[in-house]
Tab-separated table of N, CA and C in Angstrom:
chain	number	residue	atom	x	y	z
A	27	MET	N	-19.140	-5.470	24.831
A	27	MET	CA	-17.858	-6.145	24.890
A	27	MET	C	-17.626	-6.647	26.315
A	28	ASP	N	-17.216	-7.891	26.414
A	28	ASP	CA	-16.930	-8.508	27.710
A	28	ASP	C	-15.491	-8.181	28.105
A	29	THR	N	-15.325	-7.147	28.916
A	29	THR	CA	-13.966	-6.724	29.286
A	29	THR	C	-13.277	-7.732	30.201
A	30	THR	N	-14.024	-8.535	30.931
A	30	THR	CA	-13.404	-9.545	31.792
A	30	THR	C	-12.657	-10.574	30.945
A	31	THR	N	-13.286	-11.039	29.887
A	31	THR	CA	-12.648	-12.016	29.003
A	31	THR	C	-11.450	-11.401	28.287
A	32	ILE	N	-11.598	-10.175	27.811
A	32	ILE	CA	-10.487	-9.504	27.119
A	32	ILE	C	-9.331	-9.302	28.094
A	33	ARG	N	-9.643	-8.882	29.291
A	33	ARG	CA	-8.621	-8.679	30.332
A	33	ARG	C	-7.859	-9.978	30.591
A	34	LYS	N	-8.585	-11.060	30.819
A	34	LYS	CA	-7.951	-12.355	31.065
A	34	LYS	C	-7.128	-12.810	29.858
A	35	SER	N	-7.592	-12.488	28.682
A	35	SER	CA	-6.873	-12.880	27.465
A	35	SER	C	-5.552	-12.133	27.326
A	36	TYR	N	-5.534	-10.845	27.664
A	36	TYR	CA	-4.266	-10.107	27.639
A	36	TYR	C	-3.293	-10.683	28.669
A	37	LEU	N	-3.775	-10.998	29.859
A	37	LEU	CA	-2.911	-11.590	30.886
A	37	LEU	C	-2.410	-12.965	30.441
A	38	ASN	N	-3.278	-13.734	29.807
A	38	ASN	CA	-2.879	-15.048	29.286
A	38	ASN	C	-1.843	-14.896	28.181
A	39	SER	N	-1.996	-13.907	27.346
A	39	SER	CA	-1.014	-13.652	26.290
A	39	SER	C	0.353	-13.362	26.890
A	40	SER	N	0.377	-12.605	27.976
A	40	SER	CA	1.650	-12.321	28.660
A	40	SER	C	2.298	-13.615	29.138
A	41	ARG	N	1.510	-14.498	29.716
A	41	ARG	CA	2.043	-15.768	30.216
A	41	ARG	C	2.543	-16.662	29.077
A	42	ARG	N	1.776	-16.730	28.003
A	42	ARG	CA	2.153	-17.596	26.875
A	42	ARG	C	3.444	-17.127	26.219
A	43	VAL	N	3.562	-15.834	25.985
A	43	VAL	CA	4.774	-15.315	25.350
A	43	VAL	C	5.984	-15.555	26.255
A	44	ALA	N	5.836	-15.305	27.554
A	44	ALA	CA	6.938	-15.546	28.499
A	44	ALA	C	7.331	-17.020	28.504
A	45	ALA	N	6.355	-17.913	28.503
A	45	ALA	CA	6.643	-19.350	28.521
A	45	ALA	C	7.351	-19.789	27.235
A	46	ALA	N	6.973	-19.216	26.124
A	46	ALA	CA	7.611	-19.567	24.850
A	46	ALA	C	9.079	-19.143	24.818
A	47	CYS	N	9.425	-18.149	25.603
A	47	CYS	CA	10.786	-17.592	25.572
A	47	CYS	C	11.645	-18.046	26.741
A	48	VAL	N	11.155	-18.971	27.553
A	48	VAL	CA	11.789	-19.282	28.830
A	48	VAL	C	13.247	-19.710	28.718
A	49	ASP	N	13.629	-20.458	27.726
A	49	ASP	CA	15.018	-20.924	27.655
A	49	ASP	C	15.721	-20.478	26.366
A	50	ILE	N	15.285	-19.361	25.832
A	50	ILE	CA	15.870	-18.831	24.599
A	50	ILE	C	17.017	-17.895	24.963
A	51	SER	N	18.183	-18.136	24.400
A	51	SER	CA	19.333	-17.255	24.635
A	51	SER	C	19.183	-15.991	23.787
A	52	GLN	N	19.941	-14.973	24.120
A	52	GLN	CA	19.901	-13.739	23.332
A	52	GLN	C	20.342	-14.007	21.900
A	53	GLN	N	21.316	-14.872	21.727
A	53	GLN	CA	21.773	-15.214	20.371
A	53	GLN	C	20.643	-15.868	19.584
A	54	GLU	N	19.922	-16.785	20.220
A	54	GLU	CA	18.787	-17.428	19.548
A	54	GLU	C	17.666	-16.417	19.310
A	55	ALA	N	17.460	-15.517	20.254
A	55	ALA	CA	16.380	-14.533	20.140
A	55	ALA	C	16.607	-13.564	18.983
A	56	THR	N	17.847	-13.320	18.635
A	56	THR	CA	18.141	-12.375	17.545
A	56	THR	C	18.415	-13.073	16.213
A	57	PHE	N	18.345	-14.398	16.211
A	57	PHE	CA	18.558	-15.171	14.981
A	57	PHE	C	17.416	-14.934	13.995
A	58	ARG	N	17.797	-14.718	12.731
A	58	ARG	CA	16.814	-14.602	11.649
A	58	ARG	C	17.110	-15.687	10.630
A	59	PRO	N	16.160	-16.586	10.367
A	59	PRO	CA	16.435	-17.682	9.438
A	59	PRO	C	16.667	-17.223	8.001
A	60	TYR	N	16.150	-16.054	7.645
A	60	TYR	CA	16.362	-15.452	6.330
A	60	TYR	C	16.556	-13.960	6.528
A	61	ASP	N	17.180	-13.312	5.566
A	61	ASP	CA	17.519	-11.892	5.708
A	61	ASP	C	16.339	-10.994	6.056
A	62	GLN	N	15.204	-11.203	5.453
A	62	GLN	CA	14.075	-10.304	5.675
A	62	GLN	C	13.032	-10.847	6.648
A	63	VAL	N	13.391	-11.903	7.373
A	63	VAL	CA	12.497	-12.460	8.393
A	63	VAL	C	12.864	-11.836	9.727
A	64	ASN	N	11.875	-11.418	10.472
A	64	ASN	CA	12.129	-10.827	11.781
A	64	ASN	C	12.475	-11.899	12.803
A	65	SER	N	13.300	-11.516	13.744
A	65	SER	CA	13.737	-12.422	14.807
A	65	SER	C	12.680	-12.535	15.899
A	66	LEU	N	12.897	-13.470	16.799
A	66	LEU	CA	12.015	-13.630	17.953
A	66	LEU	C	12.031	-12.372	18.818
A	67	VAL	N	13.202	-11.780	19.011
A	67	VAL	CA	13.285	-10.569	19.837
A	67	VAL	C	12.489	-9.429	19.181
A	68	TRP	N	12.498	-9.366	17.860
A	68	TRP	CA	11.692	-8.346	17.188
A	68	TRP	C	10.204	-8.622	17.423
A	69	GLN	N	9.798	-9.880	17.325
A	69	GLN	CA	8.391	-10.227	17.524
A	69	GLN	C	7.909	-9.747	18.895
A	70	VAL	N	8.688	-10.044	19.934
A	70	VAL	CA	8.305	-9.632	21.286
A	70	VAL	C	8.318	-8.110	21.396
A	71	GLY	N	9.363	-7.468	20.871
A	71	GLY	CA	9.448	-6.006	20.929
A	71	GLY	C	8.303	-5.330	20.194
A	72	HIS	N	7.894	-5.899	19.088
A	72	HIS	CA	6.766	-5.363	18.321
A	72	HIS	C	5.489	-5.406	19.158
A	73	LEU	N	5.285	-6.500	19.887
A	73	LEU	CA	4.114	-6.603	20.756
A	73	LEU	C	4.207	-5.619	21.924
A	74	VAL	N	5.404	-5.436	22.454
A	74	VAL	CA	5.612	-4.444	23.517
A	74	VAL	C	5.211	-3.069	23.002
A	75	PHE	N	5.679	-2.732	21.810
A	75	PHE	CA	5.381	-1.435	21.199
A	75	PHE	C	3.867	-1.229	21.069
A	76	PHE	N	3.166	-2.217	20.567
A	76	PHE	CA	1.730	-2.048	20.343
A	76	PHE	C	0.906	-2.119	21.619
A	77	ARG	N	1.455	-2.666	22.681
A	77	ARG	CA	0.724	-2.603	23.950
A	77	ARG	C	0.597	-1.156	24.417
A	78	ASN	N	1.552	-0.299	24.075
A	78	ASN	CA	1.393	1.121	24.408
A	78	ASN	C	0.210	1.728	23.655
A	79	THR	N	-0.023	1.281	22.439
A	79	THR	CA	-1.179	1.767	21.677
A	79	THR	C	-2.471	1.369	22.378
A	80	VAL	N	-2.529	0.132	22.872
A	80	VAL	CA	-3.720	-0.331	23.591
A	80	VAL	C	-3.918	0.496	24.861
A	81	ILE	N	-2.832	0.771	25.564
A	81	ILE	CA	-2.918	1.594	26.778
A	81	ILE	C	-3.494	2.962	26.450
A	82	LYS	N	-3.007	3.586	25.385
A	82	LYS	CA	-3.515	4.911	24.992
A	82	LYS	C	-4.970	4.848	24.539
A	83	LEU	N	-5.349	3.742	23.890
A	83	LEU	CA	-6.754	3.577	23.507
A	83	LEU	C	-7.650	3.562	24.739
A	84	LEU	N	-7.228	2.829	25.751
A	84	LEU	CA	-8.042	2.682	26.949
A	84	LEU	C	-8.050	3.932	27.820
A	85	ASN	N	-6.936	4.664	27.824
A	85	ASN	CA	-6.856	5.905	28.602
A	85	ASN	C	-5.871	6.853	27.933
A	86	PRO	N	-6.367	7.767	27.106
A	86	PRO	CA	-5.473	8.682	26.380
A	86	PRO	C	-4.550	9.493	27.284
A	87	ALA	N	-4.901	9.672	28.552
A	87	ALA	CA	-4.073	10.454	29.473
A	87	ALA	C	-3.023	9.600	30.190
A	88	GLU	N	-3.049	8.301	29.971
A	88	GLU	CA	-2.134	7.394	30.683
A	88	GLU	C	-0.678	7.676	30.311
A	89	LYS	N	0.185	7.643	31.316
A	89	LYS	CA	1.619	7.835	31.105
A	89	LYS	C	2.201	6.546	30.541
A	90	LEU	N	2.980	6.665	29.465
A	90	LEU	CA	3.570	5.505	28.812
A	90	LEU	C	5.034	5.355	29.178
A	91	SER	N	5.476	4.114	29.251
A	91	SER	CA	6.903	3.833	29.355
A	91	SER	C	7.418	3.585	27.945
A	92	SER	N	8.707	3.763	27.756
A	92	SER	CA	9.280	3.548	26.436
A	92	SER	C	10.689	2.996	26.573
A	93	LEU	N	11.017	2.051	25.723
A	93	LEU	CA	12.361	1.502	25.675
A	93	LEU	C	13.199	2.320	24.692
A	94	PRO	N	14.509	2.322	24.840
A	94	PRO	CA	15.349	3.057	23.884
A	94	PRO	C	15.113	2.587	22.444
A	95	ASN	N	14.906	3.532	21.568
A	95	ASN	CA	14.697	3.262	20.129
A	95	ASN	C	13.523	2.331	19.850
A	96	GLU	N	12.551	2.297	20.738
A	96	GLU	CA	11.434	1.360	20.608
A	96	GLU	C	10.686	1.511	19.279
A	97	LYS	N	10.326	2.725	18.941
A	97	LYS	CA	9.556	2.935	17.708
A	97	LYS	C	10.370	2.561	16.476
A	98	GLU	N	11.633	2.948	16.464
A	98	GLU	CA	12.482	2.673	15.304
A	98	GLU	C	12.731	1.173	15.134
A	99	LEU	N	12.897	0.456	16.232
A	99	LEU	CA	13.189	-0.975	16.165
A	99	LEU	C	11.953	-1.836	15.948
A	100	PHE	N	10.810	-1.424	16.518
A	100	PHE	CA	9.662	-2.326	16.577
A	100	PHE	C	8.364	-1.783	15.984
A	101	GLY	N	8.329	-0.524	15.587
A	101	GLY	CA	7.108	0.062	15.054
A	101	GLY	C	6.810	-0.401	13.639
A	102	ASN	N	5.648	0.002	13.135
A	102	ASN	CA	5.290	-0.327	11.758
A	102	ASN	C	6.357	0.183	10.808
A	103	GLY	N	6.725	-0.654	9.863
A	103	GLY	CA	7.717	-0.267	8.860
A	103	GLY	C	9.153	-0.410	9.326
A	104	SER	N	9.372	-0.860	10.568
A	104	SER	CA	10.760	-1.031	11.018
A	104	SER	C	11.412	-2.139	10.196
A	105	GLN	N	12.692	-1.971	9.966
A	105	GLN	CA	13.464	-2.935	9.189
A	105	GLN	C	14.356	-3.748	10.125
A	106	PRO	N	14.640	-4.996	9.762
A	106	PRO	CA	15.531	-5.796	10.607
A	106	PRO	C	16.865	-5.066	10.828
A	107	ALA	N	17.319	-5.098	12.073
A	107	ALA	CA	18.571	-4.446	12.453
A	107	ALA	C	19.583	-5.513	12.861
A	108	GLU	N	20.810	-5.080	13.068
A	108	GLU	CA	21.840	-5.985	13.560
A	108	GLU	C	21.459	-6.443	14.970
A	109	ALA	N	21.876	-7.625	15.337
A	109	ALA	CA	21.514	-8.217	16.627
A	109	ALA	C	21.853	-7.299	17.800
A	110	ALA	N	22.974	-6.621	17.736
A	110	ALA	CA	23.413	-5.770	18.856
A	110	ALA	C	22.504	-4.567	19.083
A	111	ALA	N	21.693	-4.210	18.103
A	111	ALA	CA	20.805	-3.052	18.234
A	111	ALA	C	19.610	-3.335	19.139
A	112	TYR	N	19.294	-4.606	19.348
A	112	TYR	CA	18.076	-4.965	20.074
A	112	TYR	C	18.307	-5.058	21.583
A	113	PRO	N	17.276	-4.724	22.356
A	113	PRO	CA	17.358	-4.903	23.808
A	113	PRO	C	17.454	-6.393	24.155
A	114	VAL	N	17.852	-6.654	25.363
A	114	VAL	CA	17.903	-8.027	25.874
A	114	VAL	C	16.475	-8.570	25.935
A	115	LEU	N	16.311	-9.818	25.517
A	115	LEU	CA	14.987	-10.438	25.493
A	115	LEU	C	14.288	-10.338	26.847
A	116	ASN	N	14.991	-10.594	27.935
A	116	ASN	CA	14.355	-10.536	29.251
A	116	ASN	C	13.832	-9.141	29.581
A	117	ASP	N	14.504	-8.090	29.119
A	117	ASP	CA	14.008	-6.724	29.323
A	117	ASP	C	12.718	-6.498	28.549
A	118	LEU	N	12.651	-7.043	27.341
A	118	LEU	CA	11.427	-6.932	26.545
A	118	LEU	C	10.278	-7.699	27.200
A	119	LEU	N	10.580	-8.885	27.712
A	119	LEU	CA	9.540	-9.678	28.376
A	119	LEU	C	9.009	-8.970	29.617
A	120	LEU	N	9.887	-8.310	30.351
A	120	LEU	CA	9.456	-7.555	31.522
A	120	LEU	C	8.545	-6.396	31.104
A	121	ALA	N	8.918	-5.688	30.059
A	121	ALA	CA	8.080	-4.587	29.555
A	121	ALA	C	6.740	-5.118	29.054
A	122	PHE	N	6.752	-6.267	28.389
A	122	PHE	CA	5.522	-6.877	27.880
A	122	PHE	C	4.584	-7.226	29.042
A	123	GLU	N	5.150	-7.829	30.073
A	123	GLU	CA	4.366	-8.187	31.264
A	123	GLU	C	3.828	-6.937	31.962
A	124	THR	N	4.676	-5.945	32.146
A	124	THR	CA	4.277	-4.719	32.846
A	124	THR	C	3.155	-4.009	32.094
A	125	ARG	N	3.303	-3.895	30.793
A	125	ARG	CA	2.248	-3.244	30.003
A	125	ARG	C	0.981	-4.081	29.983
A	126	GLY	N	1.117	-5.392	30.016
A	126	GLY	CA	-0.052	-6.260	30.090
A	126	GLY	C	-0.820	-6.052	31.387
A	127	GLN	N	-0.101	-5.901	32.484
A	127	GLN	CA	-0.744	-5.613	33.770
A	127	GLN	C	-1.457	-4.257	33.714
A	128	GLN	N	-0.813	-3.291	33.083
A	128	GLN	CA	-1.411	-1.959	32.960
A	128	GLN	C	-2.700	-2.034	32.134
A	129	ILE	N	-2.677	-2.795	31.044
A	129	ILE	CA	-3.881	-2.982	30.221
A	129	ILE	C	-4.983	-3.649	31.046
A	130	ALA	N	-4.615	-4.672	31.799
A	130	ALA	CA	-5.611	-5.381	32.619
A	130	ALA	C	-6.267	-4.447	33.625
A	131	GLU	N	-5.474	-3.603	34.258
A	131	GLU	CA	-6.028	-2.642	35.218
A	131	GLU	C	-6.943	-1.637	34.523
A	132	LEU	N	-6.543	-1.175	33.366
A	132	LEU	CA	-7.382	-0.215	32.628
A	132	LEU	C	-8.695	-0.865	32.193
A	133	LEU	N	-8.644	-2.126	31.794
A	133	LEU	CA	-9.859	-2.821	31.372
A	133	LEU	C	-10.832	-3.032	32.531
A	134	GLU	N	-10.331	-3.096	33.738
A	134	GLU	CA	-11.210	-3.235	34.906
A	134	GLU	C	-12.062	-1.984	35.122
A	135	ASN	N	-11.554	-0.847	34.670
A	135	ASN	CA	-12.213	0.424	34.984
A	135	ASN	C	-12.776	1.175	33.779
A	136	VAL	N	-12.582	0.655	32.590
A	136	VAL	CA	-13.034	1.374	31.398
A	136	VAL	C	-14.564	1.306	31.286
A	137	SER	N	-15.148	2.390	30.853
A	137	SER	CA	-16.609	2.429	30.725
A	137	SER	C	-17.050	1.859	29.376
A	138	PRO	N	-18.262	1.318	29.332
A	138	PRO	CA	-18.808	0.858	28.053
A	138	PRO	C	-18.888	1.986	27.027
A	139	GLU	N	-19.133	3.204	27.505
A	139	GLU	CA	-19.223	4.355	26.597
A	139	GLU	C	-17.868	4.641	25.939
A	140	HIS	N	-16.804	4.521	26.722
A	140	HIS	CA	-15.473	4.752	26.157
A	140	HIS	C	-15.135	3.681	25.120
A	141	LEU	N	-15.461	2.432	25.421
A	141	LEU	CA	-15.188	1.348	24.473
A	141	LEU	C	-15.975	1.521	23.175
A	142	ALA	N	-17.166	2.079	23.263
A	142	ALA	CA	-18.007	2.285	22.080
A	142	ALA	C	-17.635	3.548	21.307
A	143	ALA	N	-16.777	4.379	21.889
A	143	ALA	CA	-16.396	5.643	21.243
A	143	ALA	C	-15.503	5.400	20.028
A	144	GLU	N	-15.544	6.366	19.119
A	144	GLU	CA	-14.690	6.329	17.935
A	144	GLU	C	-13.220	6.372	18.357
A	145	SER	N	-12.423	5.497	17.772
A	145	SER	CA	-11.000	5.465	18.092
A	145	SER	C	-10.285	6.659	17.454
A	146	PRO	N	-9.262	7.197	18.124
A	146	PRO	CA	-8.468	8.258	17.505
A	146	PRO	C	-7.548	7.714	16.409
A	147	TYR	N	-7.370	6.400	16.371
A	147	TYR	CA	-6.493	5.769	15.378
A	147	TYR	C	-7.342	5.249	14.223
A	148	LYS	N	-7.028	5.690	13.043
A	148	LYS	CA	-7.788	5.290	11.853
A	148	LYS	C	-7.087	4.111	11.187
A	149	ILE	N	-7.431	2.922	11.674
A	149	ILE	CA	-6.863	1.680	11.153
A	149	ILE	C	-8.051	0.806	10.746
A	150	PRO	N	-8.549	0.983	9.530
A	150	PRO	CA	-9.804	0.336	9.126
A	150	PRO	C	-9.836	-1.173	9.366
A	151	SER	N	-8.735	-1.860	9.173
A	151	SER	CA	-8.734	-3.319	9.338
A	151	SER	C	-8.875	-3.744	10.801
A	152	LEU	N	-8.746	-2.787	11.734
A	152	LEU	CA	-8.859	-3.107	13.156
A	152	LEU	C	-10.165	-2.627	13.772
A	153	GLY	N	-11.050	-2.060	12.984
A	153	GLY	CA	-12.305	-1.541	13.501
A	153	GLY	C	-12.217	-0.047	13.742
A	154	SER	N	-13.348	0.539	14.067
A	154	SER	CA	-13.387	1.997	14.209
A	154	SER	C	-13.571	2.462	15.652
A	155	THR	N	-13.995	1.570	16.547
A	155	THR	CA	-14.200	1.990	17.934
A	155	THR	C	-13.008	1.567	18.800
A	156	VAL	N	-12.923	2.167	19.964
A	156	VAL	CA	-11.873	1.811	20.919
A	156	VAL	C	-11.955	0.316	21.236
A	157	GLY	N	-13.140	-0.169	21.557
A	157	GLY	CA	-13.310	-1.573	21.917
A	157	GLY	C	-12.929	-2.524	20.790
A	158	GLN	N	-13.331	-2.205	19.576
A	158	GLN	CA	-12.970	-3.053	18.436
A	158	GLN	C	-11.456	-3.120	18.270
A	159	GLN	N	-10.794	-1.992	18.438
A	159	GLN	CA	-9.346	-1.984	18.262
A	159	GLN	C	-8.628	-2.685	19.413
A	160	VAL	N	-9.118	-2.535	20.632
A	160	VAL	CA	-8.525	-3.259	21.769
A	160	VAL	C	-8.599	-4.763	21.505
A	161	PHE	N	-9.733	-5.236	21.013
A	161	PHE	CA	-9.886	-6.654	20.685
A	161	PHE	C	-8.988	-7.041	19.516
A	162	SER	N	-8.932	-6.207	18.489
A	162	SER	CA	-8.118	-6.516	17.307
A	162	SER	C	-6.632	-6.592	17.649
A	163	PHE	N	-6.168	-5.748	18.558
A	163	PHE	CA	-4.760	-5.822	18.971
A	163	PHE	C	-4.487	-7.117	19.746
A	164	LEU	N	-5.487	-7.659	20.415
A	164	LEU	CA	-5.330	-8.958	21.069
A	164	LEU	C	-5.141	-10.052	20.011
A	165	ILE	N	-5.908	-9.995	18.943
A	165	ILE	CA	-5.752	-10.947	17.834
A	165	ILE	C	-4.374	-10.771	17.198
A	166	HIS	N	-3.937	-9.528	17.065
A	166	HIS	CA	-2.599	-9.221	16.542
A	166	HIS	C	-1.537	-9.927	17.392
A	167	GLU	N	-1.691	-9.891	18.711
A	167	GLU	CA	-0.754	-10.584	19.604
A	167	GLU	C	-0.769	-12.084	19.342
A	168	ALA	N	-1.947	-12.652	19.145
A	168	ALA	CA	-2.045	-14.090	18.899
A	168	ALA	C	-1.323	-14.474	17.612
A	169	ASN	N	-1.434	-13.639	16.588
A	169	ASN	CA	-0.732	-13.912	15.327
A	169	ASN	C	0.781	-13.930	15.546
A	170	HIS	N	1.290	-12.945	16.266
A	170	HIS	CA	2.734	-12.890	16.505
A	170	HIS	C	3.179	-13.995	17.465
A	171	TYR	N	2.309	-14.407	18.369
A	171	TYR	CA	2.633	-15.529	19.254
A	171	TYR	C	2.924	-16.783	18.424
A	172	GLY	N	2.158	-16.989	17.366
A	172	GLY	CA	2.415	-18.122	16.464
A	172	GLY	C	3.798	-18.031	15.846
A	173	GLU	N	4.199	-16.836	15.441
A	173	GLU	CA	5.528	-16.649	14.869
A	173	GLU	C	6.610	-16.874	15.925
A	174	ILE	N	6.362	-16.419	17.150
A	174	ILE	CA	7.312	-16.628	18.247
A	174	ILE	C	7.503	-18.131	18.480
A	175	ASN	N	6.421	-18.877	18.491
A	175	ASN	CA	6.522	-20.328	18.689
A	175	ASN	C	7.288	-21.001	17.564
A	176	LEU	N	7.065	-20.563	16.345
A	176	LEU	CA	7.789	-21.128	15.214
A	176	LEU	C	9.291	-20.868	15.353
A	177	LEU	N	9.654	-19.649	15.715
A	177	LEU	CA	11.072	-19.308	15.889
A	177	LEU	C	11.676	-20.051	17.076
A	178	LYS	N	10.904	-20.253	18.141
A	178	LYS	CA	11.369	-21.041	19.286
A	178	LYS	C	11.637	-22.478	18.864
A	179	THR	N	10.724	-23.068	18.132
A	179	THR	CA	10.892	-24.450	17.661
A	179	THR	C	12.126	-24.565	16.776
A	180	LEU	N	12.307	-23.598	15.896
A	180	LEU	CA	13.475	-23.601	15.019
A	180	LEU	C	14.764	-23.505	15.846
A	181	SER	N	14.777	-22.651	16.849
A	181	SER	CA	15.954	-22.528	17.722
A	181	SER	C	16.261	-23.850	18.428
A	182	HIS	N	15.229	-24.505	18.922
A	182	HIS	CA	15.426	-25.770	19.622
A	182	HIS	C	15.957	-26.843	18.662
A	183	ARG	N	15.469	-26.855	17.455
A	183	ARG	CA	15.938	-27.852	16.476
A	183	ARG	C	17.362	-27.562	16.042
A	184	LEU	N	17.704	-26.293	15.880
A	184	LEU	CA	19.083	-25.947	15.521
A	184	LEU	C	20.047	-26.306	16.646
A	185	ARG	N	19.599	-26.164	17.889
A	185	ARG	CA	20.404	-26.543	19.045
A	185	ARG	C	20.742	-28.026	19.011
A	186	ALA	N	19.765	-28.830	18.626
A	186	ALA	CA	19.921	-30.285	18.617
A	186	ALA	C	20.740	-30.776	17.436
A	187	ALA	N	20.856	-29.946	16.419
A	187	ALA	CA	21.561	-30.379	15.188
A	187	ALA	C	23.062	-30.443	15.369
């Protein structure tokens, strides 16, 4: 696995998500076009949540940061909440950037043996090794980035209407 490319890709993901959210208000960030569709703020928070998983994959002893109610709001199986329940978008973006930097630093020092080791997380669709899952979570970010862009475009069009 080419950790340099993966490292650069995580850093690029941080930049792309931040750029997509640059002029989004909190009201727009918490807007859901349909009842069961997640908002832009949820999309970013979900990625923040899973960056902690990547950090733990790369270094199980690494100290994690956590936002209030992070798992309940953004983890697997979380349900859409009222807008007031969510953190401010800029706080989520800062956490996303900070965790991205932490991932990049860990990728600079991770051994090939650790990447080839069996992952402690049994998520068959993401692979079985640490390295496979680190890469799969990057693809996961790209999928949600597409949703973030769609919600950004919708917000901009609603603004113009």
